[in-house]
XYZ file of C-alpha atoms in Angstrom:
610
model
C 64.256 151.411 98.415
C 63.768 155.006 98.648
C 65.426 157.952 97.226
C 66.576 160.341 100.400
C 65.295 164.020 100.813
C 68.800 165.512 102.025
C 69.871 169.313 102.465
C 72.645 170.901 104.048
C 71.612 172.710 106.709
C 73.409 174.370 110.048
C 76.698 172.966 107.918
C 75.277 169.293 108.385
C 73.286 166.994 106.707
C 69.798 167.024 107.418
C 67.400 164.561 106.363
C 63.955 165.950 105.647
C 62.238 162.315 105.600
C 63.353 161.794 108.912
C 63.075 165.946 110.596
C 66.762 165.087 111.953
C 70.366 165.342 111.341
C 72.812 162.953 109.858
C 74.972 163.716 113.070
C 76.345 166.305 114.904
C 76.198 169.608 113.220
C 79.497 171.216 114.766
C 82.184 168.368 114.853
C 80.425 165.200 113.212
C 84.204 163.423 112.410
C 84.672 164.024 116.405
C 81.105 162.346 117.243
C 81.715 159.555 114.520
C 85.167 158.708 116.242
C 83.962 159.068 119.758
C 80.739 156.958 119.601
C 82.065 154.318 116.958
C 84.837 154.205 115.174
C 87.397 154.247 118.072
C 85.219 152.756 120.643
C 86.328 149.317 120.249
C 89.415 147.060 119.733
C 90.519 146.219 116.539
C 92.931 143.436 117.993
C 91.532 140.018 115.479
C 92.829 138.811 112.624
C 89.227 139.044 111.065
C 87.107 141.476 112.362
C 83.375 142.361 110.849
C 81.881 145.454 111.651
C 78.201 145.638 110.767
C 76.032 149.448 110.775
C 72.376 150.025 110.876
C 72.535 153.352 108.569
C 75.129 153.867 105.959
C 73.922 157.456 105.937
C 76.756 159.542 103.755
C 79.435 156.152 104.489
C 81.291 158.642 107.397
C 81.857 155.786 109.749
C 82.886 153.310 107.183
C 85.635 156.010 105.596
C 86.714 156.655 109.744
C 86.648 152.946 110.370
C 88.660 151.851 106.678
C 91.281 154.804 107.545
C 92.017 153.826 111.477
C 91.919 150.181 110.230
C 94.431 150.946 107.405
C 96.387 152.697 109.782
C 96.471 150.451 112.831
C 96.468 146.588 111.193
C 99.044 144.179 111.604
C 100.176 141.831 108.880
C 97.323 139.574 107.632
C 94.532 141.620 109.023
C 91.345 141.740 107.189
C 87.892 144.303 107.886
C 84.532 143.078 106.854
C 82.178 146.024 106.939
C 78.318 145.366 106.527
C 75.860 148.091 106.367
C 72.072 148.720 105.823
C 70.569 151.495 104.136
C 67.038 152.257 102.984
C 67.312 155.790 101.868
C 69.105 156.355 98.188
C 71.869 159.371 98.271
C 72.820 159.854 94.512
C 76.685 160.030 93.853
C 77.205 163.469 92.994
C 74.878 164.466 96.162
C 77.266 162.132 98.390
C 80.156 163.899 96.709
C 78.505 167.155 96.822
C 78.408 166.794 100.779
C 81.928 165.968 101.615
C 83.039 169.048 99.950
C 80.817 170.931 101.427
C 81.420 169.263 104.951
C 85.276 169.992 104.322
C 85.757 166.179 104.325
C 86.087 165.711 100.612
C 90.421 165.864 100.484
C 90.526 163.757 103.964
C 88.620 160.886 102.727
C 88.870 161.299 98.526
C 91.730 158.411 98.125
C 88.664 155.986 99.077
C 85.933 157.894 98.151
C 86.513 158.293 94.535
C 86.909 154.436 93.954
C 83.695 154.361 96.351
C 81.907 156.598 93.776
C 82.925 154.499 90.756
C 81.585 151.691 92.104
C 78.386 152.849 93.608
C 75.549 151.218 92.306
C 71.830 151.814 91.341
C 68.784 152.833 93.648
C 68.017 149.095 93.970
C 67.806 146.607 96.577
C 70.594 144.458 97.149
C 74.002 143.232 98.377
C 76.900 145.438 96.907
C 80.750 144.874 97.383
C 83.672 147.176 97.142
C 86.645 146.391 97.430
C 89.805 147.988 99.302
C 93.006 147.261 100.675
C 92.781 144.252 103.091
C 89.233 145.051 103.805
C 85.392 144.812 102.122
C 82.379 146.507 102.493
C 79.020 145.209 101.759
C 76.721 147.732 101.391
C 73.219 146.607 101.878
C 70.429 148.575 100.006
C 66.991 147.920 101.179
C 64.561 147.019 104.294
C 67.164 146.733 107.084
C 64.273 144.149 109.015
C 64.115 141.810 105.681
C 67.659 142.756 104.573
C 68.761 141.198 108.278
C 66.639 138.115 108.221
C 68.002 137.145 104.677
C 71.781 137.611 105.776
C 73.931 135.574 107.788
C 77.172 136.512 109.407
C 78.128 136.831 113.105
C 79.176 140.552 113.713
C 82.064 141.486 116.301
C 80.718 145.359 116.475
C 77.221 146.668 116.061
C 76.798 150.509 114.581
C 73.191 151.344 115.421
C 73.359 154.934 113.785
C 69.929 155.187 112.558
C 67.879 158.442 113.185
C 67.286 159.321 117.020
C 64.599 156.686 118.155
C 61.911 158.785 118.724
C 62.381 159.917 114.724
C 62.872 156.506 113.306
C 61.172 154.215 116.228
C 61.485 151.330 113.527
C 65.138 151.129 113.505
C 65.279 150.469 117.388
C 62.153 147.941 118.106
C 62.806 144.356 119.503
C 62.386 142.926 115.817
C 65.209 144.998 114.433
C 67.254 144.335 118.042
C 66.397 140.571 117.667
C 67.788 140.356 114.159
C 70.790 142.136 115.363
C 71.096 139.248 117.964
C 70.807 136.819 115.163
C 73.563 138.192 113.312
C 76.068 138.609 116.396
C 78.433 135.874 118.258
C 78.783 135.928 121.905
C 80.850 139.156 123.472
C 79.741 141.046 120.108
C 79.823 144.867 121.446
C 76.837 147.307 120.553
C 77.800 151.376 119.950
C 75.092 154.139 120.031
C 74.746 157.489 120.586
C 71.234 156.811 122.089
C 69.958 156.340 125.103
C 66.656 155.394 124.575
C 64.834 152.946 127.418
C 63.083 151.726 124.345
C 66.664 150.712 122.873
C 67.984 149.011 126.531
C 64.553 147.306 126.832
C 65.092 145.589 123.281
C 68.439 144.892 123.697
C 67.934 143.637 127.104
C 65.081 141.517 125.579
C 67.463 139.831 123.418
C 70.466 138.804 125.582
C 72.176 142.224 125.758
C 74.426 143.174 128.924
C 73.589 146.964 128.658
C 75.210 149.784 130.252
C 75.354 153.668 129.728
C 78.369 155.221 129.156
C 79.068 159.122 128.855
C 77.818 160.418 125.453
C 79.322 162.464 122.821
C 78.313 166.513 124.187
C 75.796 164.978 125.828
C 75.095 163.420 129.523
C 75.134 159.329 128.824
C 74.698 157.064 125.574
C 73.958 153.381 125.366
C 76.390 150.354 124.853
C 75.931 146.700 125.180
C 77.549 142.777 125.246
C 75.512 140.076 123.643
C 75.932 137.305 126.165
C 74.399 134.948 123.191
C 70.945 133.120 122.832
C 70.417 130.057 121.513
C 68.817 130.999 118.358
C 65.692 128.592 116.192
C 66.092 127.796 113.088
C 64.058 126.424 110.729
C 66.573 126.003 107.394
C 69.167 124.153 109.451
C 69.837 121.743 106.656
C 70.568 124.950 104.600
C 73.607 125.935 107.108
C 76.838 125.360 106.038
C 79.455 123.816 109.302
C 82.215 126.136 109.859
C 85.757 124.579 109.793
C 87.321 124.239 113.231
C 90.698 125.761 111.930
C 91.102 128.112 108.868
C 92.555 126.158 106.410
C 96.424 127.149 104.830
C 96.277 124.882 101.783
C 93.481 124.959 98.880
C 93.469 122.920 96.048
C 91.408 123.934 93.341
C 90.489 121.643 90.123
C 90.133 123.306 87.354
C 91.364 126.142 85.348
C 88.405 128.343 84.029
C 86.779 131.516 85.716
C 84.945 129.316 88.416
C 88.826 128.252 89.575
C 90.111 132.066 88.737
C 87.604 134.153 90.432
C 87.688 131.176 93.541
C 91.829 132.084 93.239
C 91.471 135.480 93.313
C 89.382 135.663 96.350
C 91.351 133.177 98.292
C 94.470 135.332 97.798
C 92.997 138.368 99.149
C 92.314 136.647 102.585
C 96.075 135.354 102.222
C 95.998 131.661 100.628
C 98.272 131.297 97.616
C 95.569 128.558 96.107
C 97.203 125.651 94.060
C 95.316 125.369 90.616
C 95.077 121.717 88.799
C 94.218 121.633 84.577
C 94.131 118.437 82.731
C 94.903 120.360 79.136
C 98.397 122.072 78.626
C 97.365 125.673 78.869
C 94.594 127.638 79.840
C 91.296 128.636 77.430
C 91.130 124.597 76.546
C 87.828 124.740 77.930
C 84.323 126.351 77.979
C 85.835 129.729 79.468
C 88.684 129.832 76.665
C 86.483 131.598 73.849
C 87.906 134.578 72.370
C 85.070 136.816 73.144
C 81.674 136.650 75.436
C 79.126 138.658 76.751
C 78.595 139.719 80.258
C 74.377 140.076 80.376
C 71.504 139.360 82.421
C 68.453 137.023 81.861
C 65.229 139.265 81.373
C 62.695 137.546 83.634
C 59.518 138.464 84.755
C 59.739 140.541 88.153
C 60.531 137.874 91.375
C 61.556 135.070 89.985
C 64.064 133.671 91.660
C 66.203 132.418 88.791
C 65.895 136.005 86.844
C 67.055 137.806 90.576
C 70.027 135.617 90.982
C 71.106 136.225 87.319
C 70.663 140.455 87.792
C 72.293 140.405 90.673
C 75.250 138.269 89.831
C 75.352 140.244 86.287
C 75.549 143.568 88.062
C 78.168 141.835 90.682
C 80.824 140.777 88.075
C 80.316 144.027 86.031
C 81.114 146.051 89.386
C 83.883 143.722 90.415
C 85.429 143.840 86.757
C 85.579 147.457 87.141
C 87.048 147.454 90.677
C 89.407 144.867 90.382
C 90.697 144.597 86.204
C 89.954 148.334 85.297
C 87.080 147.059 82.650
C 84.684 149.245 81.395
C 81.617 148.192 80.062
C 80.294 149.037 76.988
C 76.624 148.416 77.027
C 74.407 145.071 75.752
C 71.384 145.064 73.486
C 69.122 142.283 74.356
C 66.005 142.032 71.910
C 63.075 140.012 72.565
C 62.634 137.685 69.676
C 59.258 135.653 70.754
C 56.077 136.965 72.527
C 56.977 135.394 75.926
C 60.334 137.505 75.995
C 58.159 140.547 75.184
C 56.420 140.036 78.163
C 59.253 139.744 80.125
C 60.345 142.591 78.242
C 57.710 144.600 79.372
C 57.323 143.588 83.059
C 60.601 144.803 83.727
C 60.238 148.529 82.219
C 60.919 149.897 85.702
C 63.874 148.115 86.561
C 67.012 150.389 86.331
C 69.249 147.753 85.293
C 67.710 147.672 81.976
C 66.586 150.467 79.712
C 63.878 148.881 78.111
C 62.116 150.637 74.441
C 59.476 148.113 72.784
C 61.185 144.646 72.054
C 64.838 146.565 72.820
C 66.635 146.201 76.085
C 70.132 148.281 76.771
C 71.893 146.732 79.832
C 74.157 149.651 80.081
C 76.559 147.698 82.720
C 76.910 144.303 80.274
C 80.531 144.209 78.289
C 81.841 142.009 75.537
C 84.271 140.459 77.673
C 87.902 138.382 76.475
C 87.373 135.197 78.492
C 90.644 133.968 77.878
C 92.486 137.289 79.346
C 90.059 137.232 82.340
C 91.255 133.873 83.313
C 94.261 134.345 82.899
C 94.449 138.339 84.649
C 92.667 137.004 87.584
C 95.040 134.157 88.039
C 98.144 136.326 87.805
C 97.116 138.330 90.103
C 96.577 135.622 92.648
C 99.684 134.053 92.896
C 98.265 131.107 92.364
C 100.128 127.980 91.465
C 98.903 126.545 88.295
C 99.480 122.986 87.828
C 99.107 121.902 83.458
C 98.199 118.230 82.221
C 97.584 117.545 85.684
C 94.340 114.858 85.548
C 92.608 114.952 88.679
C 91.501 111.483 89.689
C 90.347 110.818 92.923
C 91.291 111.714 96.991
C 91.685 110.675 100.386
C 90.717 112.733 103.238
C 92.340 111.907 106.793
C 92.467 115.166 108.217
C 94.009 116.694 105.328
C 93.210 115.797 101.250
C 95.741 113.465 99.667
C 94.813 113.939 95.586
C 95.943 111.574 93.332
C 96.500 112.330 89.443
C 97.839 110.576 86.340
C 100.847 109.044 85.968
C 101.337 107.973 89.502
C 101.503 111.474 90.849
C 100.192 112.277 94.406
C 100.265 115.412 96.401
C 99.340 115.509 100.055
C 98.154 117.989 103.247
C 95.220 120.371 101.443
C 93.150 121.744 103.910
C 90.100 122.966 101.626
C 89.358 120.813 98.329
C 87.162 122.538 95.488
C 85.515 121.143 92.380
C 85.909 124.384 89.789
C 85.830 122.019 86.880
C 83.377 122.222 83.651
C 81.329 119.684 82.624
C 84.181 116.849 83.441
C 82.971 117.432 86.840
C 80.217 115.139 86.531
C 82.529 111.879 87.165
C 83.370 112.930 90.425
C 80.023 113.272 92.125
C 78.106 110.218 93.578
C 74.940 111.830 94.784
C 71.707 110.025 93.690
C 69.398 113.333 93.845
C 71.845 115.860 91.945
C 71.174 115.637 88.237
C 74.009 117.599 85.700
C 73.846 117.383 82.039
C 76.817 118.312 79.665
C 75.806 120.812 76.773
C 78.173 121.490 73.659
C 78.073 124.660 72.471
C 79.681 125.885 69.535
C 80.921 129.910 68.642
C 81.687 130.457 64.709
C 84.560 132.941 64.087
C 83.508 134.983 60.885
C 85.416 137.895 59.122
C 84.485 141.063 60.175
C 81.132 141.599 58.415
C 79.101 144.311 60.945
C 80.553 147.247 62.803
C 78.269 146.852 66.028
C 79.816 148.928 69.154
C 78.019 147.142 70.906
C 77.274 143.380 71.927
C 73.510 141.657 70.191
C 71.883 139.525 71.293
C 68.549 138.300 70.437
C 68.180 133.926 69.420
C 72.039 134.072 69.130
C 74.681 136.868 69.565
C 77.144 139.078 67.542
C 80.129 140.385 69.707
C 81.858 143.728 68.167
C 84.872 142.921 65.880
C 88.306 142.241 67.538
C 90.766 144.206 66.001
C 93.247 142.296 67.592
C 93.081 139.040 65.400
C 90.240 140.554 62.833
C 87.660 138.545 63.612
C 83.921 138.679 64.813
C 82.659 136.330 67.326
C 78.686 134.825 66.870
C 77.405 132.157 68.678
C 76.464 129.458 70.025
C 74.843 126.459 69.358
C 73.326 124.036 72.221
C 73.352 120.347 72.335
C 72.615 117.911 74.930
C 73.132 115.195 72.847
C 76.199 115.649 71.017
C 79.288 115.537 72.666
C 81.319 115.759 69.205
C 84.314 117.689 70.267
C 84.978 118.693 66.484
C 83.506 121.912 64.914
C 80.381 120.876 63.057
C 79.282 122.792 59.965
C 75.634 122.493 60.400
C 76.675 124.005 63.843
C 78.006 127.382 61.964
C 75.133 127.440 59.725
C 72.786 127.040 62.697
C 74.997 130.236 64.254
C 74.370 132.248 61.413
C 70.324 131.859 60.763
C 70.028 132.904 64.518
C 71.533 136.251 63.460
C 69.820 136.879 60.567
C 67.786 139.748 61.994
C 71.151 141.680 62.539
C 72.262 141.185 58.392
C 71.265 142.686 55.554
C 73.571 141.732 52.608
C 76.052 140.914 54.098
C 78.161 138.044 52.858
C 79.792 135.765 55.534
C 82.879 133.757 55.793
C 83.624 131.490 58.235
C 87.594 131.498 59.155
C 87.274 129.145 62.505
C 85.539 128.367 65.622
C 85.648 126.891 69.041
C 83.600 123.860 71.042
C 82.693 124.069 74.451
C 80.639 121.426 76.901
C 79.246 123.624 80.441
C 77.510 121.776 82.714
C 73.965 122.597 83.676
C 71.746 122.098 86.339
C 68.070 120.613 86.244
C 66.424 124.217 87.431
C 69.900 126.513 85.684
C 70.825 127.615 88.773
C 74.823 127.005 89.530
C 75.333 124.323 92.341
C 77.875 126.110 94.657
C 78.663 125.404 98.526
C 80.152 122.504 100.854
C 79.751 118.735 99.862
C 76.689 117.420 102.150
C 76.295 113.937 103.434
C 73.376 112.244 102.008
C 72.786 109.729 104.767
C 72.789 112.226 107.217
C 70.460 114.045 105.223
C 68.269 111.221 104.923
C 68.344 110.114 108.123
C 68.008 113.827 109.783
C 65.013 115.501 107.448
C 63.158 111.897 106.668
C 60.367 113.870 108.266
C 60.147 117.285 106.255
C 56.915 116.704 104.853
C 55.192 117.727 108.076
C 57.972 119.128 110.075
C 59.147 121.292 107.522
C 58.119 124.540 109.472
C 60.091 123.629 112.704
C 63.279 123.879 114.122
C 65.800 121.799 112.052
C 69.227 120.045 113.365
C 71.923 121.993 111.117
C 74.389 119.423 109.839
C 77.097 118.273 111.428
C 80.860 118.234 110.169
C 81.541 117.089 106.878
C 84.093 116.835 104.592
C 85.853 120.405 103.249
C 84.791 119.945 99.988
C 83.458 122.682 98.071
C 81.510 123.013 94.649
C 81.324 125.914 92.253
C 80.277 123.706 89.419
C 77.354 123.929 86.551
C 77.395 127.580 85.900
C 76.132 126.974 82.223
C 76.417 129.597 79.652
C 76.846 132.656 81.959
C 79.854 131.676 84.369
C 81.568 134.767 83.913
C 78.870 136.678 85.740
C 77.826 133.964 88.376
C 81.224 132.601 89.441
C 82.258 135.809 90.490
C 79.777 136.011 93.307
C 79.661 132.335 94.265
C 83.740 132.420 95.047
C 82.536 135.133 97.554
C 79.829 132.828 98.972
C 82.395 129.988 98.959
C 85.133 131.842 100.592
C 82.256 133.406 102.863
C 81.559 129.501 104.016
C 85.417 128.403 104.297
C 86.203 131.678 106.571
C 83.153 132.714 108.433
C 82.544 135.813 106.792
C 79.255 137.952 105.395
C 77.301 135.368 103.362
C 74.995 136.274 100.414
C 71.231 136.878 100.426
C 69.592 133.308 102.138
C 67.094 133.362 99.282
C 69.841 132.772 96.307
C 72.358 130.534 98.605
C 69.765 128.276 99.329
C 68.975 128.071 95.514
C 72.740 127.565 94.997
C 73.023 124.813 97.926
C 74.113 121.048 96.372
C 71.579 119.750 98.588
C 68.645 121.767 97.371
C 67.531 118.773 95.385
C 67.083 116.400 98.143
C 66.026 118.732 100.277
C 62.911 119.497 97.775
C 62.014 115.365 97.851
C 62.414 115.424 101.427
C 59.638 118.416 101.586
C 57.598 116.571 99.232
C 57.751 113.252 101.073
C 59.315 111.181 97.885
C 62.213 109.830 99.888
């Protein structure tokens, strides 16, 4: 991603990468409204607007306020939009001043502001009233292949074609195709022949229309295409209805954040815990930390983990009014040095010698998160409720201790720790159950901030005077009671943070997650396994063709085996869940595919070992 070369010029923002203006120099709110932003119906209970060119966010603000202003009851706005040029905050804010925009717009820009993130590709959410924006920083041509969604309005708001000729070819047009559903309606101020002979290309009813001060502008119907492609088994079958009853098992963040989302898109989720209160389980501790693997640059595992770090930090922000403090990661062998020192360009982390500062990480209260995020839901939360077992006919009939049965769920998702491993029958998923163990010591070190290096101090909390250090990790012990080899253990991995200190232990807490065989989270809808096996037998030398996408299967969902950093991940995979259950702007292809349950199979398959 680049950093834009922007200056105000004829009262208008003028981009000097590109020789052109932002938009009209006289009246741009006119032009905005005119081409886009009232050019189209906004009549559907769910409507998703995507944009080629964020630019300064005008047609988002115009779009969020005439949404705001016109939607009926349980109306939502999904807003996706692509940007490869880097306006810095105060520059953005700078502009709507200047423009005369800045009181207008302010009520959403502001929050906008907070939010905004880095000069670094990726998939950012905001959050507003009834509606989402994903703002999409990077390559809009790989950006578009690694997305899926099905768009009911096209922006294309780049540059004028014959400054930006990239933004309008058949490769970008095609992609755009790919990511719209038949009667999707194009809006452009150009009216480029190379523009109607791409869209035409791709299955595009085009027809000019009078422009905006000017003779005739393009718009077009996609009349659909039947589209190749070669991850089928990757695809995720949409429900034929949306679903009015979720049950969720569970009551940690995986089951909170999955609550929370649900509720904005109007489903009052029913929650099910086997213990008698919340923070029974692994997402009960006292205090965490909120931090980020250090990787070496483009591995997959280390991506995922930045991105869902930087996710949950933003969405804490947004949604409970956290604000981080900072994390010191330190790189305590030679292999984490050279992680260390591979990433000393990546703004996430401010990186000195064997120091890191993730600026965005927080010592979080896992506990109050839980419990914040389920408040807010509305969700009904279910104690000493022990899941069992179901029926599915239609609708989920779950059956729980003691005899009790409750019927007609729609949607059925596994949220559970490491419990959740009695409930899955699939031969090529493996899940192991780790204890760890946090020691609760009297305050002994004023840190500010959160350390972590082999294990991790959390600042004091002044709340119950204690500081938080942890954690041990066991495969093989599943000893539920606190282990005083366990708190020594604790203690020698902090050494390098002590000096004289003397140390008393005053308590503790065990925890089992549930990990994966490659640590990534397993997250999306139960798969078949027969049809699997009987579909993709011949991967090993069909691998690069067109492949059958599954057919319906059971609305069961996983957000399971987050491991020891749930409170960044789960945040992101309720999105992708609630993304799959309602149709809606997935996450990157790259990191849902890594996520899929199936991946496992799918990787024997490839390998011809099945």
């Amino acid at each position: 991603m680049k950093k834009a070369k922007i200056i105000i010029k004829d009262n208008a923002p003028f981009s000097l990468d590109f020789d052109d203006y932002y938009f009209n120099s006289s009246d741009g709110l006119s032009e905005s409204r005119y081409i886009y932003t009232n050019a189209f119906e906004l009549n559907k209970e769910k409507t998703i607007v995507a944009e080629l060119g964020f630019g300064i966010g005008l047609n988002f603000f115009l779009t969020l306020k005439r949404f705001l202003r016109e939607k009926k009851d349980k109306q939502k706005l999904f807003y996706v939009s692509f940007e490869n040029f880097y306006i810095e905050k105060e520059k953005l804010r700078e502009i709507y001043q200047t423009l005369g925009f800045y009181e207008e717009f302010k009520d959403w820009l502001e929050p906008f502001l907070q939010a905004y993130p880095y000069c670094k590709d990726g998939v950012y959410r905001f959050y507003f009233q009834d509606s989402f924006l994903d703002l999409v920083f990077g390559e809009a041509k790989e950006k578009l292949q690694k997305l899926d969604f099905k768009a009911d309005v096209w922006y294309l708001d780049g540059f004028a074609p014959a400054k930006n000729q990239d933004m309008f070819n058949e490769d970008i047009v095609g992609l755009v195709a790919k990511n719209s559903k038949k009667d999707t309606k194009i809006l452009t101020f150009s009216a480029a022949s190379i523009l109607k002979k791409s869209l035409l290309a791709h299955g595009f009813e085009v027809q000019k229309v009078k422009g905006f001060k000017k003779r005739e502008m393009i718009q077009a119907i996609y009349k659909g295409l039947e589209l190749e492609d070669k991850f089928g088994y990757f695809k995720t079958p949409s429900l034929k209805n949306p679903p009015k009853k979720v049950a969720i098992i569970g009551a940690g963040i995986a089951s909170a954040s999955l609550a929370y989302e649900l509720s904005l898109r109007n489903i009052q989720a029913d929650v099910f815990e086997k213990k008698d209160s919340l923070g029974k389980g692994a997402s009960g501790n006292i205090n965490g930390i909120l931090s980020s693997l250090i990787l070496k640059p483009n591995v997959l595992l280390g991506e995922f983990s930045q991105y869902a770090y930087i996710e949950a930090s933003r969405f804490y922000r947004q949604v409970l009014n956290l604000q981080p403090q900072g994390v010191y990661e330190f790189a305590h062998n030679e292999l984490m040095q050279e992680r260390f020192d591979s990433q000393k360009d990546n703004v996430l982390f401010d990186i000195v010698k064997h120091q890191a500062f993730l600026r965005d990480g927080m010592c979080i209260k896992p506990q109050e998160i839980v419990k914040t995020l389920l408040k807010k839901s509305g969700a009904n939360v279910f104690f000493e409720y022990e899941f069992l077992n179901y029926t599915y006919d239609e609708k989920f009939t779950l059956y729980f201790d003691r005899e009790r049965v409750l019927k007609d769920y729609d949607v059925l998702i596994y949220a559970q720790g490491a419990s959740v491993r009695e409930f899955l029958n699939y031969k090529f998923m493996s899940l192991s159950s780790v204890r760890g163990q946090c020691t609760h010591l009297k305050p002994f070190l004023k840190n500010t901030h959160a350390l972590s290096s082999k294990g991790y101090v959390c600042p004091i909390n002044d709340e119950i005077n204690m500081q938080l250090i942890g954690a041990s990790y066991d495969r093989l012990n599943q000893d539920e009671q606190l282990l005083e080899e366990d708190d020594k253990s604790n203690i020698e991995n902090i050494k390098e943070f002590l000096h004289d200190e003397k140390l008393e232990v005053i308590g503790g807490k065990v925890g089992f997650r549930s990990y994966s065989s490659d640590r990534f989270a397993i997250v999306g809808q139960a798969y078949d396994e027969n049809f699997y096996l009987q579909n993709y037998k011949g991967l090993l030398w069909h691998k690069n063709k067109v492949q059958k996408r599954p057919n319906d299967f059971l609305p069961l969902y996983f957000s399971i085996a987050h491991g020891s950093r749930a409170f960044a991940s789960a945040i992101v995979c309720a999105r992708a869940i609630c993304s799959m259950i309602f149709d809606e702007v997935q996450m990157e292809n790259d990191f849902l595919y890594a996520l899929h349950p199936a991946r496992f199979l799918i990787r024997q398959l490839k390998k011809g070992k099945v």
